[in-house]
Coordinates of N, CA and C in Angstrom, one line a residue:
X160 N 100.2 110.8 88.6 CA 101.0 109.7 89.1 C 100.3 108.4 88.7
X161 N 100.9 107.6 88.0 CA 100.3 106.2 87.7 C 101.5 105.2 87.8
X162 N 101.1 104.1 88.5 CA 102.1 103.1 88.9 C 102.0 101.9 87.9
X163 N 103.0 101.7 87.1 CA 103.1 100.7 86.0 C 104.2 99.7 86.2
X164 N 104.0 98.5 85.6 CA 104.9 97.5 85.6 C 104.9 96.7 84.4
X165 N 106.1 96.5 83.7 CA 106.0 95.8 82.4 C 105.8 94.3 82.7
X166 N 106.2 93.8 83.9 CA 105.9 92.3 84.3 C 105.0 92.2 85.3
X167 N 104.6 91.0 85.8 CA 103.8 90.8 87.0 C 104.4 91.5 88.2
X168 N 103.7 92.4 88.8 CA 104.3 93.1 90.0 C 104.7 92.2 91.1
X169 N 105.9 92.5 91.7 CA 106.4 91.8 92.7 C 105.9 92.4 94.0
X170 N 106.2 91.7 95.1 CA 105.8 92.2 96.4 C 106.5 93.4 96.7
X171 N 107.8 93.5 96.3 CA 108.6 94.7 96.6 C 107.9 95.9 95.8
X172 N 107.5 95.7 94.5 CA 107.1 96.8 93.8 C 105.7 97.3 94.4
X173 N 104.9 96.3 94.9 CA 103.6 96.7 95.4 C 103.8 97.5 96.7
X174 N 104.9 97.1 97.5 CA 105.2 97.9 98.7 C 105.7 99.3 98.4
X175 N 106.3 99.4 97.4 CA 107.0 100.7 96.9 C 105.7 101.7 96.6
X176 N 104.8 101.1 95.9 CA 103.6 101.8 95.4 C 102.9 102.2 96.8
X177 N 102.6 101.3 97.7 CA 102.0 101.7 98.9 C 102.7 102.8 99.7
X178 N 104.0 102.8 99.8 CA 104.8 103.7 100.4 C 104.7 105.1 99.8
X179 N 104.5 105.1 98.4 CA 104.4 106.4 97.7 C 103.1 106.9 97.8
X180 N 102.0 106.0 97.8 CA 100.6 106.6 97.8 C 100.3 107.4 98.9
X181 N 99.4 108.5 98.7 CA 99.1 109.3 99.7 C 97.9 108.8 100.5
X182 N 97.1 109.7 100.9 CA 95.8 109.4 101.6 C 94.7 109.1 100.7
X183 N 93.5 108.9 101.3 CA 92.3 108.8 100.4 C 92.1 109.9 99.5
X184 N 91.8 109.6 98.3 CA 91.6 110.7 97.2 C 90.2 111.1 97.0
X185 N 89.3 110.9 97.9 CA 88.0 111.3 97.7 C 87.4 112.0 99.0
X186 N 86.4 112.7 98.9 CA 85.8 113.4 99.9 C 85.5 112.7 101.2
X187 N 85.9 113.3 102.4 CA 85.6 112.6 103.7 C 84.1 112.3 103.9
X188 N 83.2 112.9 103.3 CA 81.8 112.6 103.5 C 81.4 111.3 102.9
X189 N 82.3 110.9 102.0 CA 81.9 109.6 101.4 C 82.8 108.4 102.0
X190 N 83.5 108.6 103.1 CA 84.3 107.6 103.7 C 83.2 106.7 104.4
X191 N 83.2 105.4 104.0 CA 82.4 104.3 104.5 C 81.0 104.3 103.7
X192 N 80.9 105.1 102.7 CA 79.7 105.2 101.9 C 79.2 103.8 101.3
X193 N 80.2 103.1 100.9 CA 79.9 101.7 100.3 C 79.2 100.8 101.2
X194 N 79.2 101.1 102.6 CA 78.5 100.2 103.5 C 77.0 100.4 103.4
X195 N 76.6 101.5 102.7 CA 75.2 101.8 102.6 C 74.6 100.8 101.4
X196 N 73.1 100.6 101.5 CA 72.6 99.9 100.6 C 72.6 100.5 99.2
X197 N 72.5 99.7 98.2 CA 72.6 100.3 96.8 C 71.3 101.3 96.5
X198 N 70.2 100.9 97.0 CA 69.0 101.8 96.9 C 69.1 103.1 97.6
X199 N 69.7 103.2 98.8 CA 69.9 104.4 99.5 C 70.9 105.3 98.7
X200 N 72.0 104.7 98.2 CA 73.0 105.5 97.4 C 72.3 106.1 96.2
X201 N 71.6 105.2 95.6 CA 70.9 105.7 94.3 C 69.9 106.8 94.6
X202 N 69.3 106.9 95.8 CA 68.5 107.9 96.2 C 69.1 109.2 96.7
X203 N 70.4 109.1 96.9 CA 71.2 110.2 97.4 C 71.6 111.1 96.2
X204 N 71.0 112.2 96.1 CA 71.3 113.1 95.0 C 72.6 113.6 95.0
X205 N 73.3 113.8 96.2 CA 74.6 114.2 96.3 C 75.6 113.3 95.6
X206 N 75.4 112.0 95.6 CA 76.3 111.0 95.0 C 76.3 111.3 93.5
X207 N 75.2 111.4 92.9 CA 75.1 111.7 91.5 C 75.7 113.1 91.0
X208 N 75.3 114.1 91.9 CA 75.9 115.4 91.6 C 77.4 115.5 91.8
X209 N 78.0 114.7 92.6 CA 79.3 114.7 92.7 C 80.1 113.8 91.8
X210 N 79.3 113.3 90.8 CA 79.9 112.5 89.7 C 80.2 111.1 89.9
X211 N 79.7 110.5 91.0 CA 80.0 109.1 91.3 C 79.1 108.1 90.4
X212 N 79.6 107.1 89.9 CA 78.8 106.0 89.3 C 78.8 104.8 90.2
X213 N 77.6 104.3 90.3 CA 77.4 103.2 91.1 C 77.4 101.9 90.2
X214 N 78.2 100.9 90.8 CA 78.2 99.6 90.0 C 77.9 98.6 91.0
X215 N 77.1 97.7 90.6 CA 76.5 96.7 91.5 C 76.3 95.3 90.9
X216 N 76.8 94.3 91.6 CA 76.6 92.9 91.2 C 76.2 92.1 92.4
X217 N 75.2 91.2 92.3 CA 74.9 90.3 93.3 C 74.5 88.9 92.8
X218 N 75.4 87.9 93.2 CA 75.2 86.6 92.6 C 75.1 85.5 93.7
X219 N 74.1 84.5 93.3 CA 73.9 83.4 94.3 C 75.0 82.4 94.0
X220 N 75.8 82.1 95.1 CA 77.0 81.3 95.1 C 76.8 79.9 95.8
X221 N 75.7 79.8 96.5 CA 75.6 78.5 97.3 C 74.5 78.6 98.3
X222 N 74.5 77.7 99.2 CA 73.4 77.6 100.2 C 73.9 76.9 101.4
X223 N 73.4 77.4 102.6 CA 73.8 76.7 103.8 C 74.9 77.5 104.5
X224 N 75.2 77.1 105.8 CA 76.2 77.8 106.5 C 77.6 77.4 106.0
X225 N 77.8 76.1 105.7 CA 79.1 75.7 105.2 C 79.7 76.6 104.0
X226 N 78.7 76.8 103.2 CA 79.0 77.7 101.8 C 79.3 79.1 102.3
X227 N 78.6 79.6 103.2 CA 78.8 80.9 103.8 C 80.2 81.0 104.4
X228 N 80.5 80.0 105.2 CA 81.9 80.1 105.9 C 83.0 80.0 104.8
X229 N 82.7 79.2 103.7 CA 83.7 79.1 102.6 C 83.8 80.5 101.9
X230 N 82.7 81.0 101.8 CA 82.7 82.4 101.0 C 83.3 83.3 101.8
X231 N 83.1 83.4 103.1 CA 83.8 84.4 104.0 C 85.4 84.1 103.9
X232 N 85.8 82.9 104.0 CA 87.2 82.5 103.8 C 87.7 83.0 102.5
X233 N 87.0 82.9 101.5 CA 87.4 83.4 100.1 C 87.7 84.8 100.2
X234 N 86.8 85.7 100.8 CA 87.0 87.0 100.9 C 88.3 87.4 101.7
X235 N 88.5 86.7 102.8 CA 89.5 87.0 103.7 C 90.8 86.6 103.1
X236 N 90.9 85.8 102.1 CA 92.1 85.3 101.4 C 92.2 85.8 100.0
X237 N 91.3 86.8 99.7 CA 91.4 87.5 98.3 C 91.2 86.6 97.2
X238 N 90.4 85.5 97.3 CA 90.1 84.5 96.3 C 89.3 85.1 95.2
X239 N 88.6 86.3 95.6 CA 87.7 86.9 94.6 C 88.5 87.5 93.6
X240 N 89.8 87.8 93.8 CA 90.9 88.3 92.8 C 91.6 87.2 92.2
X241 N 91.0 86.0 92.2 CA 91.8 84.8 91.7 C 91.7 84.7 90.2
X242 N 92.3 85.6 89.6 CA 92.3 85.7 88.1 C 93.8 85.9 87.5
X243 N 94.0 85.5 86.2 CA 95.3 85.7 85.7 C 95.6 87.2 85.3
X244 N 94.5 88.1 85.3 CA 94.7 89.4 84.9 C 94.5 90.4 86.1
X245 N 94.1 89.9 87.3 CA 94.0 90.8 88.4 C 94.2 90.0 89.6
X246 N 95.0 90.7 90.6 CA 95.3 90.0 91.9 C 95.6 91.0 93.0
X247 N 95.5 90.5 94.2 CA 96.0 91.2 95.4 C 96.8 90.2 96.1
X248 N 97.8 90.5 96.8 CA 98.6 89.7 97.5 C 97.8 88.9 98.5
X249 N 97.6 87.6 98.5 CA 96.8 86.8 99.4 C 97.1 87.0 100.9
X250 N 98.4 87.4 101.2 CA 98.8 87.5 102.5 C 98.3 88.8 103.2
X251 N 97.7 89.7 102.4 CA 97.2 91.0 102.8 C 96.1 90.7 103.9
X252 N 96.3 91.1 105.1 CA 95.2 90.9 106.2 C 94.0 91.9 105.9
X253 N 92.9 91.4 106.0 CA 91.5 92.2 105.9 C 91.3 92.9 107.3
X254 N 91.8 94.0 107.4 CA 91.7 94.8 108.7 C 91.6 96.3 108.3
X255 N 90.8 96.9 109.1 CA 90.6 98.5 108.9 C 92.0 99.2 108.9
X256 N 92.2 100.0 107.9 CA 93.5 100.7 107.8 C 94.6 100.1 107.1
X257 N 94.4 98.8 106.7 CA 95.5 98.2 105.9 C 95.5 98.7 104.5
X258 N 96.7 99.1 104.0 CA 96.8 99.5 102.6 C 97.3 98.3 101.8
X259 N 97.0 98.4 100.5 CA 97.3 97.3 99.6 C 97.2 97.6 98.1
X260 N 97.7 96.9 97.3 CA 97.5 97.1 95.8 C 96.7 96.1 95.1
X261 N 95.9 96.6 94.1 CA 95.2 95.8 93.3 C 96.1 95.9 92.1
X262 N 96.5 94.8 91.5 CA 97.3 94.7 90.2 C 96.5 94.2 89.2
X263 N 96.4 95.0 88.1 CA 95.6 94.8 86.9 C 96.4 94.7 85.7
X264 N 96.2 93.7 84.8 CA 96.9 93.5 83.6 C 96.1 94.2 82.6
X265 N 96.8 95.2 81.9 CA 96.0 95.9 80.9 C 96.8 95.4 79.5
X266 N 96.6 96.2 78.4 CA 97.0 95.7 77.1 C 98.5 95.3 77.2
X267 N 99.4 96.2 77.7 CA 100.8 95.8 77.7 C 101.3 95.8 79.1
X268 N 101.3 97.0 79.8 CA 101.8 97.0 81.2 C 100.7 96.5 82.3
X269 N 101.2 96.2 83.5 CA 100.4 96.0 84.6 C 100.2 97.4 85.3
X270 N 99.0 97.7 85.8 CA 98.7 98.8 86.7 C 98.6 98.4 88.0
X271 N 99.3 99.1 89.0 CA 99.1 98.9 90.4 C 98.3 100.1 91.0
X272 N 97.2 99.7 91.6 CA 96.3 100.7 92.1 C 96.2 100.5 93.7
X273 N 96.7 101.7 94.4 CA 96.8 101.5 95.8 C 95.3 101.9 96.5
X274 N 95.0 101.0 97.5 CA 93.8 101.1 98.2 C 94.1 101.1 99.7
X275 N 93.0 101.3 100.5 CA 93.1 101.1 102.0 C 91.8 100.5 102.5
X276 N 91.8 99.5 103.3 CA 90.6 99.0 103.9 C 90.0 100.0 104.7
X277 N 88.8 100.5 104.3 CA 88.1 101.6 105.1 C 87.3 101.1 106.2
X278 N 86.8 99.9 106.1 CA 86.0 99.3 107.2 C 85.8 97.8 107.0
X279 N 85.6 97.0 108.0 CA 85.2 95.6 108.0 C 84.0 95.5 108.8
X280 N 82.9 94.8 108.2 CA 81.7 94.7 108.8 C 81.3 93.2 108.8
X281 N 80.8 92.8 110.0 CA 80.4 91.4 110.2 C 79.3 91.3 111.2
X282 N 78.2 90.5 110.8 CA 77.0 90.4 111.6 C 76.5 89.0 111.6
X283 N 76.2 88.5 112.8 CA 75.6 87.1 112.8 C 74.5 87.0 113.9
X284 N 73.3 86.8 113.5 CA 72.1 86.9 114.4 C 72.0 85.5 115.2
X285 N 72.5 84.3 114.7 CA 72.4 83.1 115.5 C 73.4 82.2 114.8
X286 N 73.6 81.1 115.5 CA 74.6 80.1 115.0 C 74.3 79.6 113.6
X287 N 72.9 79.4 113.3 CA 72.7 78.8 111.9 C 71.8 79.9 111.1
X288 N 71.5 81.1 111.7 CA 70.6 82.0 111.0 C 71.3 83.0 110.1
X289 N 70.7 84.1 109.7 CA 71.4 85.0 108.7 C 72.7 85.5 109.2
X290 N 73.6 85.7 108.3 CA 75.0 86.2 108.7 C 75.5 87.0 107.5
X291 N 76.4 87.9 107.8 CA 76.9 88.8 106.7 C 78.4 89.1 107.1
X292 N 79.2 89.1 106.1 CA 80.7 89.6 106.2 C 81.1 90.3 105.1
X293 N 81.7 91.5 105.2 CA 82.1 92.3 104.1 C 83.2 93.3 104.6
X294 N 83.7 93.9 103.6 CA 84.6 95.1 103.8 C 84.6 96.0 102.6
X295 N 84.9 97.3 103.0 CA 85.1 98.2 101.8 C 86.4 98.9 101.8
X296 N 86.8 99.1 100.6 CA 88.2 99.7 100.4 C 88.1 101.0 99.6
X297 N 88.8 101.9 100.1 CA 88.8 103.3 99.5 C 90.1 103.5 98.7
X298 N 89.9 104.3 97.6 CA 91.1 104.5 96.6 C 92.0 105.6 97.4
X299 N 93.3 105.5 97.1 CA 94.3 106.3 97.7 C 94.9 107.2 96.5
X300 N 95.6 108.3 96.8 CA 96.2 109.2 95.8 C 97.2 108.2 94.9
X301 N 97.0 108.3 93.7 CA 97.8 107.4 92.7 C 97.0 106.3 92.2
X302 N 95.7 106.3 92.6 CA 94.6 105.4 92.0 C 94.1 106.2 90.8
X303 N 93.7 105.4 89.7 CA 93.0 106.1 88.6 C 91.5 106.5 88.7
X304 N 91.1 105.8 89.8 CA 89.6 106.2 90.2 C 89.6 106.8 91.6
X305 N 88.5 107.4 92.0 CA 88.2 107.9 93.4 C 87.0 107.3 93.8
X306 N 87.0 106.8 95.0 CA 85.8 106.1 95.6 C 86.0 104.9 96.4
X307 N 84.9 104.0 96.5 CA 85.0 102.9 97.4 C 84.4 101.8 96.7
X308 N 84.8 100.5 97.1 CA 84.3 99.4 96.6 C 84.1 98.3 97.8
X309 N 82.9 97.7 97.9 CA 82.6 96.8 99.0 C 82.5 95.4 98.3
X310 N 83.1 94.4 99.1 CA 82.9 93.0 98.7 C 82.2 92.3 100.0
X311 N 81.2 91.5 99.7 CA 80.5 90.9 100.9 C 80.0 89.6 100.5
X312 N 79.7 88.8 101.5 CA 79.0 87.4 101.4 C 78.0 87.5 102.4
X313 N 76.8 86.9 102.1 CA 75.7 87.0 102.9 C 74.9 85.6 102.9
X314 N 74.5 85.2 104.2 CA 73.6 84.1 104.3 C 72.3 84.6 104.6
X315 N 71.3 84.5 103.8 CA 70.0 85.0 104.0 C 69.1 84.2 104.9
X316 N 67.9 84.6 105.1 CA 67.0 83.9 106.0 C 66.5 82.5 105.4
X317 N 66.6 82.5 104.0 CA 66.2 81.3 103.3 C 67.4 80.3 103.2
X318 N 68.6 80.6 103.8 CA 69.7 79.8 103.6 C 70.5 79.9 102.4
X319 N 70.2 80.9 101.5 CA 70.9 81.1 100.3 C 72.2 82.0 100.6
X320 N 73.2 81.8 99.8 CA 74.5 82.5 100.0 C 74.8 83.4 98.8
X321 N 74.9 84.7 99.1 CA 75.0 85.7 98.0 C 76.4 86.4 98.1
X322 N 77.0 86.5 96.9 CA 78.3 87.2 96.8 C 77.9 88.6 96.2
X323 N 78.3 89.7 96.9 CA 77.9 91.0 96.3 C 79.0 91.9 96.1
X324 N 79.2 92.7 95.0 CA 80.1 93.7 94.9 C 79.4 95.0 94.6
X325 N 79.8 96.0 95.3 CA 79.1 97.3 95.2 C 80.2 98.4 95.1
X326 N 80.2 99.2 94.2 CA 81.2 100.3 94.2 C 80.6 101.7 93.7
X327 N 81.2 102.7 94.2 CA 80.9 104.1 93.7 C 82.3 104.7 93.4
X328 N 82.3 105.2 92.2 CA 83.6 105.7 91.8 C 83.4 106.6 90.7
X329 N 84.5 107.5 90.5 CA 84.5 108.4 89.4 C 86.1 108.6 89.0
X330 N 86.2 109.2 87.8 CA 87.7 109.3 87.4 C 88.4 110.2 88.3
X331 N 89.8 109.8 88.5 CA 90.7 110.6 89.2 C 92.0 111.0 88.5
X332 N 91.9 110.5 87.3 CA 93.2 110.8 86.4 C 92.8 111.0 85.0
X333 N 93.5 111.9 84.3 CA 93.1 112.2 82.9 C 93.0 110.9 82.0
X334 N 93.6 109.9 82.3 CA 93.6 108.7 81.6 C 92.3 107.9 81.8
X335 N 91.8 108.0 83.0 CA 90.5 107.3 83.3 C 89.2 108.3 82.7
X336 N 89.5 109.7 82.8 CA 88.6 110.5 82.2 C 88.4 110.2 80.7
X337 N 89.5 110.1 80.0 CA 89.5 109.8 78.5 C 88.9 108.5 78.2
X338 N 89.3 107.5 79.0 CA 88.8 106.2 78.8 C 87.7 105.5 79.7
X339 N 86.8 106.5 80.2 CA 85.9 106.1 81.2 C 84.9 105.0 80.7
X340 N 84.4 105.0 79.4 CA 83.6 104.0 79.0 C 84.2 102.6 79.0
X341 N 85.6 102.6 78.7 CA 86.3 101.3 78.9 C 86.4 100.9 80.4
X342 N 86.7 101.9 81.2 CA 86.7 101.7 82.6 C 85.4 101.0 83.2
X343 N 84.4 101.6 82.8 CA 83.1 101.0 83.2 C 82.9 99.6 82.7
X344 N 83.3 99.3 81.5 CA 83.2 98.0 80.8 C 84.1 97.0 81.7
X345 N 85.3 97.4 82.1 CA 86.2 96.6 82.8 C 85.7 96.4 84.3
X346 N 85.0 97.3 84.8 CA 84.3 97.0 86.1 C 83.3 96.0 86.0
X347 N 82.5 95.9 85.0 CA 81.4 94.9 84.8 C 82.1 93.5 84.5
X348 N 83.2 93.6 83.7 CA 84.0 92.4 83.3 C 84.6 91.8 84.7
X349 N 85.2 92.7 85.5 CA 85.8 92.1 86.8 C 84.7 91.5 87.7
X350 N 83.5 92.2 87.7 CA 82.4 91.6 88.6 C 82.1 90.2 88.2
X351 N 82.0 90.0 86.9 CA 81.6 88.6 86.4 C 82.7 87.6 86.7
X352 N 83.9 88.1 86.5 CA 85.2 87.1 86.7 C 85.3 86.8 88.3
X353 N 85.1 87.8 89.0 CA 85.2 87.7 90.5 C 84.2 86.7 91.0
X354 N 83.0 86.9 90.5 CA 81.9 85.9 91.0 C 82.3 84.5 90.5
X355 N 82.8 84.3 89.4 CA 83.3 83.0 88.9 C 84.4 82.5 89.8
X356 N 85.3 83.4 90.3 CA 86.4 83.0 91.2 C 86.0 82.5 92.5
X357 N 84.9 83.1 93.0 CA 84.3 82.7 94.3 C 83.6 81.4 94.2
X358 N 82.8 81.3 93.1 CA 82.2 80.0 92.9 C 83.1 78.8 92.7
X359 N 84.2 79.1 92.0 CA 85.3 78.1 91.9 C 85.9 77.7 93.2
X360 N 86.2 78.7 94.0 CA 86.6 78.3 95.4 C 85.7 77.6 96.2
X361 N 84.4 77.8 96.1 CA 83.5 77.1 96.9 C 83.3 75.8 96.5
X362 N 83.4 75.5 95.2 CA 83.4 74.2 94.6 C 84.6 73.4 94.8
X363 N 85.8 74.0 94.9 CA 87.0 73.3 95.1 C 87.2 72.8 96.5
X364 N 86.8 73.6 97.5 CA 87.1 73.2 98.9 C 85.9 72.4 99.6
X365 N 85.0 71.9 98.7 CA 84.0 71.0 99.2 C 84.5 69.7 99.8

């Protein structure tokens, strides 16, 4: 089952996909796995044995609490999907259990990929000190891949603000099996464009 649209998917089309999508399409033992550090995931032999590929990007996007707050707002409003070839309905609330669609423009059709927010994680040690906000989304039946992806924004002890993307995924459809090298390339392409979108948002709202 693949969800396609020849034009930019409407809100109604996305809802239809969400209604048709089933439950998470990956093993329960990996539910919330994207909340773990990249180093711990790479050390976990089960992750590799089960065929998951780890994709990671961490980019400096600013400094200070104001930049962190703007970065958090960007993630809550899906500005990290602010591209002409990939988007999420910006009205989608970032809350555990919420289902949504990532819409991606391929060569001719758009592909609608159903996911569900698996968790939301936020920590703040003091008013001006280190802080972190992020959430992980798990793939649902009907997605071309199986796994999770985490988006997060962090204010470190030095006052630097980092935008991070981390995913563990593997093919879940014969099309993604056949074109997995292309899929991996698209993941890296997305990480680059997503970081640019966050930077653009932070600069725009100054």
